[in-house]
Amino acid sequence: MSISYNLRVKRLFLACYFLLGAFALISQAMILREFFVVVNGNEFIFGALLANWLLGIFIGAILGSLVVGHGKNPLFMFIIAILFMCGLLPICISLTRMLYSISATVPGTYIGFFKVLGYSGFIIIPLSFFVGFVFPIAARVQEQMGASNEQPQQSVKRRNSVKSISQIYIYEALGALFSGVIYTFLLAGHLNAYLIAALITLPIVIFSSLLLWRLKYIKTFIISLCFLTINLMTLLPGVNRHLEKLTVEKRWASVSSVPLSFSTDSRYQNIAVTSMFNQHNLYLNTMLTTVFPNDEDHMVLAAHLMCQ
């Protein structure tokens, strides 16, 4: 027997899945960027990180398909799952920046490939798990929303199932497309990681809270308001900047004992500058790139000019 949903609930649900597609792409890009800064990433590291991301989605999708068959209210499960997912993103960012401490790696040395593979799985898989977990649940919800009150024939039910899955794919793809443009041109290199995380999770938490209110889940709605309050607090400049400064300093402690003068994220990488005894060092993704002033190189250039 199908569950009856009104038009507003249907629109809120589709909006949530559109935002979920945006969340999945941006959160994946953010976590990959954070790992590349910490572990001096190359193609092997990139493959390991993506493997863990896809493994989490696979496990989540399998478990979600099993759970949705026994659940009486898949929409409620969907809301709870995406709320947990939103809460995990800032935690994953923080754990990634503290990876040297977590893995007990000596500062100034590289974290081994297998350590990266294992610890990145510990951080990434829980987040991507929920991305995969909500897909079969969302497909079931969409199927229920499109079903009529009368019991359809088997062929009609199959067509409704295929149509619901295709609609979920479309909304997720549109969300990913939209977020890719927004993240590339407006977010990356302009805002710190915690502010970006708060911005992309805020609309999901708002729409989830509205769904809980519409479905009359008052106790869970109150809990979602707590999530919303924390999210709004993270948007405050003093809060997200403090979190950013604290975790960046923790990450830098694994690179060098020289005090960090400046750190920022460009669209492409992390840029850090240290200063000591009138010497300045430029680091790109925690790798030493340039030292200035560099009198030795300038002396060689001056010698060539004098010889001429």
CSV table of C-alpha atoms in Angstrom, one decimal:
chain,number,residue,atom,x,y,z
A,1,MET,CA,0.0,0.0,0.0
A,2,SER,CA,1.4,3.4,-1.0
A,3,ILE,CA,2.0,6.2,1.5
A,4,SER,CA,0.2,9.5,0.7
A,5,TYR,CA,2.4,12.6,0.3
A,6,ASN,CA,1.1,16.0,-0.5
A,7,LEU,CA,2.7,18.3,-3.2
A,8,ARG,CA,4.8,20.3,-0.8
A,9,VAL,CA,6.4,17.3,0.7
A,10,LYS,CA,7.2,16.0,-2.8
A,11,ARG,CA,8.8,19.3,-3.7
A,12,LEU,CA,10.8,19.5,-0.5
A,13,PHE,CA,12.0,15.9,-1.0
A,14,LEU,CA,13.2,16.6,-4.6
A,15,ALA,CA,14.9,19.8,-3.5
A,16,CYS,CA,16.7,17.7,-0.8
A,17,TYR,CA,18.0,15.3,-3.4
A,18,PHE,CA,19.1,18.1,-5.7
A,19,LEU,CA,21.1,19.5,-2.8
A,20,LEU,CA,22.4,16.0,-2.0
A,21,GLY,CA,23.9,15.8,-5.4
A,22,ALA,CA,25.6,19.2,-4.8
A,23,PHE,CA,26.8,18.1,-1.4
A,24,ALA,CA,28.3,14.8,-2.7
A,25,LEU,CA,30.4,16.6,-5.3
A,26,ILE,CA,31.6,19.5,-3.2
A,27,SER,CA,32.4,17.3,-0.2
A,28,GLN,CA,34.4,14.9,-2.3
A,29,ALA,CA,36.4,17.7,-3.8
A,30,MET,CA,37.0,19.2,-0.4
A,31,ILE,CA,38.2,16.0,1.2
A,32,LEU,CA,40.5,15.2,-1.8
A,33,ARG,CA,42.0,18.7,-1.5
A,34,GLU,CA,42.6,18.3,2.2
A,35,PHE,CA,44.3,15.0,1.8
A,36,PHE,CA,46.5,16.3,-1.0
A,37,VAL,CA,47.8,19.0,1.4
A,38,VAL,CA,48.5,16.6,4.2
A,39,VAL,CA,50.0,13.6,2.4
A,40,ASN,CA,51.7,15.4,-0.7
A,41,GLY,CA,49.3,13.6,-3.0
A,42,ASN,CA,50.1,12.0,-6.3
A,43,GLU,CA,48.2,9.8,-8.8
A,44,PHE,CA,48.5,6.7,-6.5
A,45,ILE,CA,47.1,8.7,-3.5
A,46,PHE,CA,44.3,10.1,-5.7
A,47,GLY,CA,43.4,6.5,-6.8
A,48,ALA,CA,43.4,5.3,-3.1
A,49,LEU,CA,41.2,8.2,-2.0
A,50,LEU,CA,38.7,7.7,-4.8
A,51,ALA,CA,38.7,3.9,-4.2
A,52,ASN,CA,37.7,4.5,-0.6
A,53,TRP,CA,35.0,7.0,-1.7
A,54,LEU,CA,33.5,4.5,-4.1
A,55,LEU,CA,33.8,1.7,-1.6
A,56,GLY,CA,31.7,3.7,0.9
A,57,ILE,CA,29.1,4.4,-1.7
A,58,PHE,CA,28.9,0.7,-2.6
A,59,ILE,CA,28.5,-0.4,1.0
A,60,GLY,CA,25.9,2.3,1.7
A,61,ALA,CA,23.9,1.4,-1.4
A,62,ILE,CA,23.9,-2.3,-0.6
A,63,LEU,CA,22.8,-1.7,3.0
A,64,GLY,CA,20.3,1.0,2.0
A,65,SER,CA,18.6,-1.4,-0.4
A,66,LEU,CA,18.3,-4.0,2.4
A,67,VAL,CA,17.1,-1.6,5.0
A,68,VAL,CA,14.5,0.1,2.8
A,69,GLY,CA,12.7,-3.2,2.2
A,70,HIS,CA,12.0,-3.6,5.9
A,71,GLY,CA,11.3,0.1,6.8
A,72,LYS,CA,7.8,1.4,7.1
A,73,ASN,CA,8.7,5.0,6.4
A,74,PRO,CA,11.6,5.4,4.0
A,75,LEU,CA,11.2,9.2,3.9
A,76,PHE,CA,11.9,9.4,7.6
A,77,MET,CA,15.0,7.2,7.2
A,78,PHE,CA,16.1,9.4,4.3
A,79,ILE,CA,15.9,12.6,6.4
A,80,ILE,CA,17.8,11.1,9.3
A,81,ALA,CA,20.5,9.8,7.0
A,82,ILE,CA,21.2,13.1,5.3
A,83,LEU,CA,21.3,14.9,8.7
A,84,PHE,CA,24.0,12.6,9.9
A,85,MET,CA,25.8,13.0,6.6
A,86,CYS,CA,25.8,16.8,7.0
A,87,GLY,CA,27.2,16.5,10.5
A,88,LEU,CA,30.1,14.3,9.3
A,89,LEU,CA,31.6,16.7,6.8
A,90,PRO,CA,33.3,19.2,9.2
A,91,ILE,CA,34.4,16.2,11.3
A,92,CYS,CA,36.1,14.6,8.3
A,93,ILE,CA,37.9,17.9,7.4
A,94,SER,CA,39.2,18.2,11.0
A,95,LEU,CA,40.4,14.5,11.1
A,96,THR,CA,42.2,14.9,7.8
A,97,ARG,CA,44.1,17.9,9.0
A,98,MET,CA,45.1,16.0,12.2
A,99,LEU,CA,46.1,12.9,10.2
A,100,TYR,CA,49.8,13.0,11.4
A,101,SER,CA,48.7,12.9,15.0
A,102,ILE,CA,46.1,10.2,14.4
A,103,SER,CA,48.5,8.0,12.4
A,104,ALA,CA,51.4,8.6,14.9
A,105,THR,CA,53.7,9.7,12.0
A,106,VAL,CA,56.8,11.6,12.8
A,107,PRO,CA,56.5,15.3,11.8
A,108,GLY,CA,58.6,16.1,8.7
A,109,THR,CA,58.3,12.6,7.2
A,110,TYR,CA,55.9,11.2,4.6
A,111,ILE,CA,52.9,9.1,5.6
A,112,GLY,CA,53.2,5.7,3.9
A,113,PHE,CA,50.9,4.7,1.1
A,114,PHE,CA,49.2,1.9,3.0
A,115,LYS,CA,48.7,4.2,6.0
A,116,VAL,CA,47.1,6.7,3.8
A,117,LEU,CA,44.9,4.0,2.3
A,118,GLY,CA,43.8,2.7,5.7
A,119,TYR,CA,43.3,6.1,7.5
A,120,SER,CA,41.6,7.7,4.5
A,121,GLY,CA,39.2,4.8,4.5
A,122,PHE,CA,38.5,5.5,8.2
A,123,ILE,CA,37.7,9.1,7.4
A,124,ILE,CA,36.1,9.0,3.9
A,125,ILE,CA,34.0,5.8,4.0
A,126,PRO,CA,31.6,7.0,6.7
A,127,LEU,CA,30.8,10.1,4.7
A,128,SER,CA,30.4,8.5,1.3
A,129,PHE,CA,28.5,5.6,2.9
A,130,PHE,CA,25.6,7.9,3.5
A,131,VAL,CA,25.7,9.2,-0.1
A,132,GLY,CA,25.2,5.7,-1.3
A,133,PHE,CA,22.8,4.7,1.5
A,134,VAL,CA,20.2,7.3,0.7
A,135,PHE,CA,20.0,6.5,-3.0
A,136,PRO,CA,17.8,3.3,-2.8
A,137,ILE,CA,15.8,4.9,0.0
A,138,ALA,CA,15.2,8.0,-2.2
A,139,ALA,CA,14.2,5.8,-5.1
A,140,ARG,CA,11.6,4.0,-2.9
A,141,VAL,CA,10.2,7.3,-1.7
A,142,GLN,CA,10.0,8.7,-5.2
A,143,GLU,CA,8.2,5.4,-6.3
A,144,GLN,CA,5.7,5.8,-3.5
A,145,MET,CA,5.1,9.5,-4.4
A,146,GLY,CA,4.4,8.6,-8.0
A,147,ALA,CA,2.2,5.6,-7.2
A,148,SER,CA,-1.6,5.8,-7.3
A,149,ASN,CA,-3.9,4.9,-4.5
A,150,GLU,CA,-5.0,1.8,-6.3
A,151,GLN,CA,-2.8,-1.3,-6.4
A,152,PRO,CA,-1.1,-1.2,-9.9
A,153,GLN,CA,-0.4,-4.1,-12.0
A,154,GLN,CA,3.1,-5.7,-12.0
A,155,SER,CA,4.2,-4.1,-15.3
A,156,VAL,CA,3.0,-0.7,-14.1
A,157,LYS,CA,4.9,-1.1,-10.8
A,158,ARG,CA,8.0,-1.9,-12.8
A,159,ARG,CA,7.6,1.2,-15.0
A,160,ASN,CA,7.0,3.3,-11.9
A,161,SER,CA,10.2,1.9,-10.3
A,162,VAL,CA,12.3,2.7,-13.3
A,163,LYS,CA,10.8,6.2,-13.7
A,164,SER,CA,11.5,7.0,-10.0
A,165,ILE,CA,15.1,5.8,-10.2
A,166,SER,CA,15.7,7.9,-13.4
A,167,GLN,CA,14.2,11.0,-11.7
A,168,ILE,CA,16.5,10.6,-8.7
A,169,TYR,CA,19.5,10.3,-11.0
A,170,ILE,CA,18.4,13.4,-12.9
A,171,TYR,CA,18.0,15.6,-9.8
A,172,GLU,CA,21.3,14.3,-8.4
A,173,ALA,CA,23.1,15.0,-11.7
A,174,LEU,CA,21.6,18.5,-11.9
A,175,GLY,CA,22.7,19.2,-8.3
A,176,ALA,CA,26.3,18.0,-9.1
A,177,LEU,CA,26.4,20.1,-12.3
A,178,PHE,CA,25.2,23.2,-10.4
A,179,SER,CA,27.6,22.7,-7.5
A,180,GLY,CA,30.6,22.1,-9.8
A,181,VAL,CA,30.2,25.5,-11.3
A,182,ILE,CA,29.5,27.2,-8.0
A,183,TYR,CA,32.4,25.5,-6.2
A,184,THR,CA,34.9,26.2,-9.0
A,185,PHE,CA,34.2,29.9,-9.5
A,186,LEU,CA,32.7,31.1,-6.3
A,187,LEU,CA,33.8,28.9,-3.3
A,188,ALA,CA,37.2,27.4,-3.9
A,189,GLY,CA,39.9,29.8,-3.1
A,190,HIS,CA,37.5,32.4,-1.7
A,191,LEU,CA,36.1,30.9,1.5
A,192,ASN,CA,37.7,28.6,4.1
A,193,ALA,CA,36.7,25.0,4.4
A,194,TYR,CA,34.5,25.2,7.4
A,195,LEU,CA,32.5,28.1,5.9
A,196,ILE,CA,32.0,26.2,2.6
A,197,ALA,CA,30.9,23.1,4.6
A,198,ALA,CA,28.4,25.2,6.5
A,199,LEU,CA,27.0,26.8,3.4
A,200,ILE,CA,26.4,23.6,1.5
A,201,THR,CA,24.8,21.8,4.5
A,202,LEU,CA,22.6,24.7,5.6
A,203,PRO,CA,19.9,24.3,2.8
A,204,ILE,CA,19.9,20.5,3.3
A,205,VAL,CA,19.3,20.9,7.1
A,206,ILE,CA,16.6,23.6,6.4
A,207,PHE,CA,14.7,21.5,3.9
A,208,SER,CA,15.0,18.4,6.1
A,209,SER,CA,13.6,20.3,9.1
A,210,LEU,CA,10.7,21.5,7.0
A,211,LEU,CA,10.0,17.9,5.9
A,212,LEU,CA,10.0,16.7,9.5
A,213,TRP,CA,7.6,19.5,10.4
A,214,ARG,CA,5.3,18.6,7.5
A,215,LEU,CA,5.4,14.9,8.5
A,216,LYS,CA,4.6,15.8,12.1
A,217,TYR,CA,7.8,14.3,13.6
A,218,ILE,CA,8.0,16.9,16.3
A,219,LYS,CA,10.7,15.3,18.5
A,220,THR,CA,13.0,14.8,15.5
A,221,PHE,CA,12.2,18.2,14.3
A,222,ILE,CA,13.5,19.7,17.5
A,223,ILE,CA,16.7,17.7,17.1
A,224,SER,CA,17.0,19.0,13.5
A,225,LEU,CA,16.7,22.6,14.9
A,226,CYS,CA,19.8,21.9,17.1
A,227,PHE,CA,21.6,20.9,13.9
A,228,LEU,CA,20.4,24.1,12.3
A,229,THR,CA,21.6,26.2,15.2
A,230,ILE,CA,25.1,24.7,15.1
A,231,ASN,CA,25.1,25.2,11.3
A,232,LEU,CA,24.2,28.9,11.7
A,233,MET,CA,26.8,29.4,14.4
A,234,THR,CA,29.5,28.0,12.0
A,235,LEU,CA,28.5,30.6,9.5
A,236,LEU,CA,29.7,33.3,11.9
A,237,PRO,CA,33.1,34.6,10.8
A,238,GLY,CA,34.6,34.3,14.3
A,239,VAL,CA,33.6,30.7,14.6
A,240,ASN,CA,34.6,29.3,11.2
A,241,ARG,CA,37.9,31.4,11.2
A,242,HIS,CA,38.8,30.1,14.6
A,243,LEU,CA,38.2,26.5,13.5
A,244,GLU,CA,40.2,27.1,10.4
A,245,LYS,CA,43.1,28.6,12.2
A,246,LEU,CA,43.1,25.9,14.9
A,247,THR,CA,43.2,23.0,12.4
A,248,VAL,CA,45.6,24.6,10.0
A,249,GLU,CA,48.1,25.2,12.8
A,250,LYS,CA,47.6,21.6,13.8
A,251,ARG,CA,48.3,20.5,10.3
A,252,TRP,CA,51.4,22.8,9.9
A,253,ALA,CA,52.9,21.3,13.1
A,254,SER,CA,53.5,18.1,11.1
A,255,VAL,CA,55.4,20.0,8.4
A,256,SER,CA,57.8,22.3,10.1
A,257,SER,CA,58.7,23.9,13.4
A,258,VAL,CA,59.1,27.3,11.7
A,259,PRO,CA,56.2,29.5,12.7
A,260,LEU,CA,53.5,29.8,10.0
A,261,SER,CA,53.0,33.4,8.9
A,262,PHE,CA,50.3,33.0,6.3
A,263,SER,CA,48.1,30.2,4.9
A,264,THR,CA,45.3,30.3,2.3
A,265,ASP,CA,43.6,28.0,-0.2
A,266,SER,CA,43.7,29.1,-3.8
A,267,ARG,CA,41.4,27.5,-6.5
A,268,TYR,CA,44.2,25.0,-7.1
A,269,GLN,CA,46.1,24.3,-3.9
A,270,ASN,CA,47.1,25.4,-0.4
A,271,ILE,CA,49.6,28.3,-0.2
A,272,ALA,CA,51.7,28.8,3.0
A,273,VAL,CA,54.4,31.2,3.9
A,274,THR,CA,56.8,31.1,6.8
A,275,SER,CA,59.2,33.8,8.0
A,276,MET,CA,62.3,33.6,10.2
A,277,PHE,CA,65.5,35.7,10.4
A,278,ASN,CA,64.4,37.8,7.4
A,279,GLN,CA,64.0,34.6,5.2
A,280,HIS,CA,60.7,33.7,3.8
A,281,ASN,CA,59.7,30.2,2.5
A,282,LEU,CA,56.8,29.5,0.1
A,283,TYR,CA,55.1,26.2,0.4
A,284,LEU,CA,52.5,24.8,-2.1
A,285,ASN,CA,50.5,21.9,-0.6
A,286,THR,CA,53.1,21.8,2.3
A,287,MET,CA,56.0,21.3,-0.2
A,288,LEU,CA,58.8,23.8,-0.2
A,289,THR,CA,58.8,25.7,-3.5
A,290,THR,CA,60.6,29.0,-3.2
A,291,VAL,CA,63.0,30.7,-0.7
A,292,PHE,CA,63.4,34.4,-0.8
A,293,PRO,CA,65.6,36.4,-0.6
A,294,ASN,CA,67.8,33.8,-2.3
A,295,ASP,CA,71.2,35.5,-2.6
A,296,GLU,CA,73.0,32.4,-4.0
A,297,ASP,CA,70.9,32.1,-7.1
A,298,HIS,CA,71.0,35.9,-7.6
A,299,MET,CA,74.9,35.8,-7.4
A,300,VAL,CA,75.0,33.2,-10.2
A,301,LEU,CA,72.8,35.3,-12.4
A,302,ALA,CA,74.9,38.4,-11.6
A,303,ALA,CA,78.1,36.6,-12.5
A,304,HIS,CA,76.7,35.7,-16.0
A,305,LEU,CA,75.8,39.3,-16.5
A,306,MET,CA,79.2,40.6,-15.4
A,307,CYS,CA,81.0,38.1,-17.7
A,308,GLN,CA,79.0,39.4,-20.6
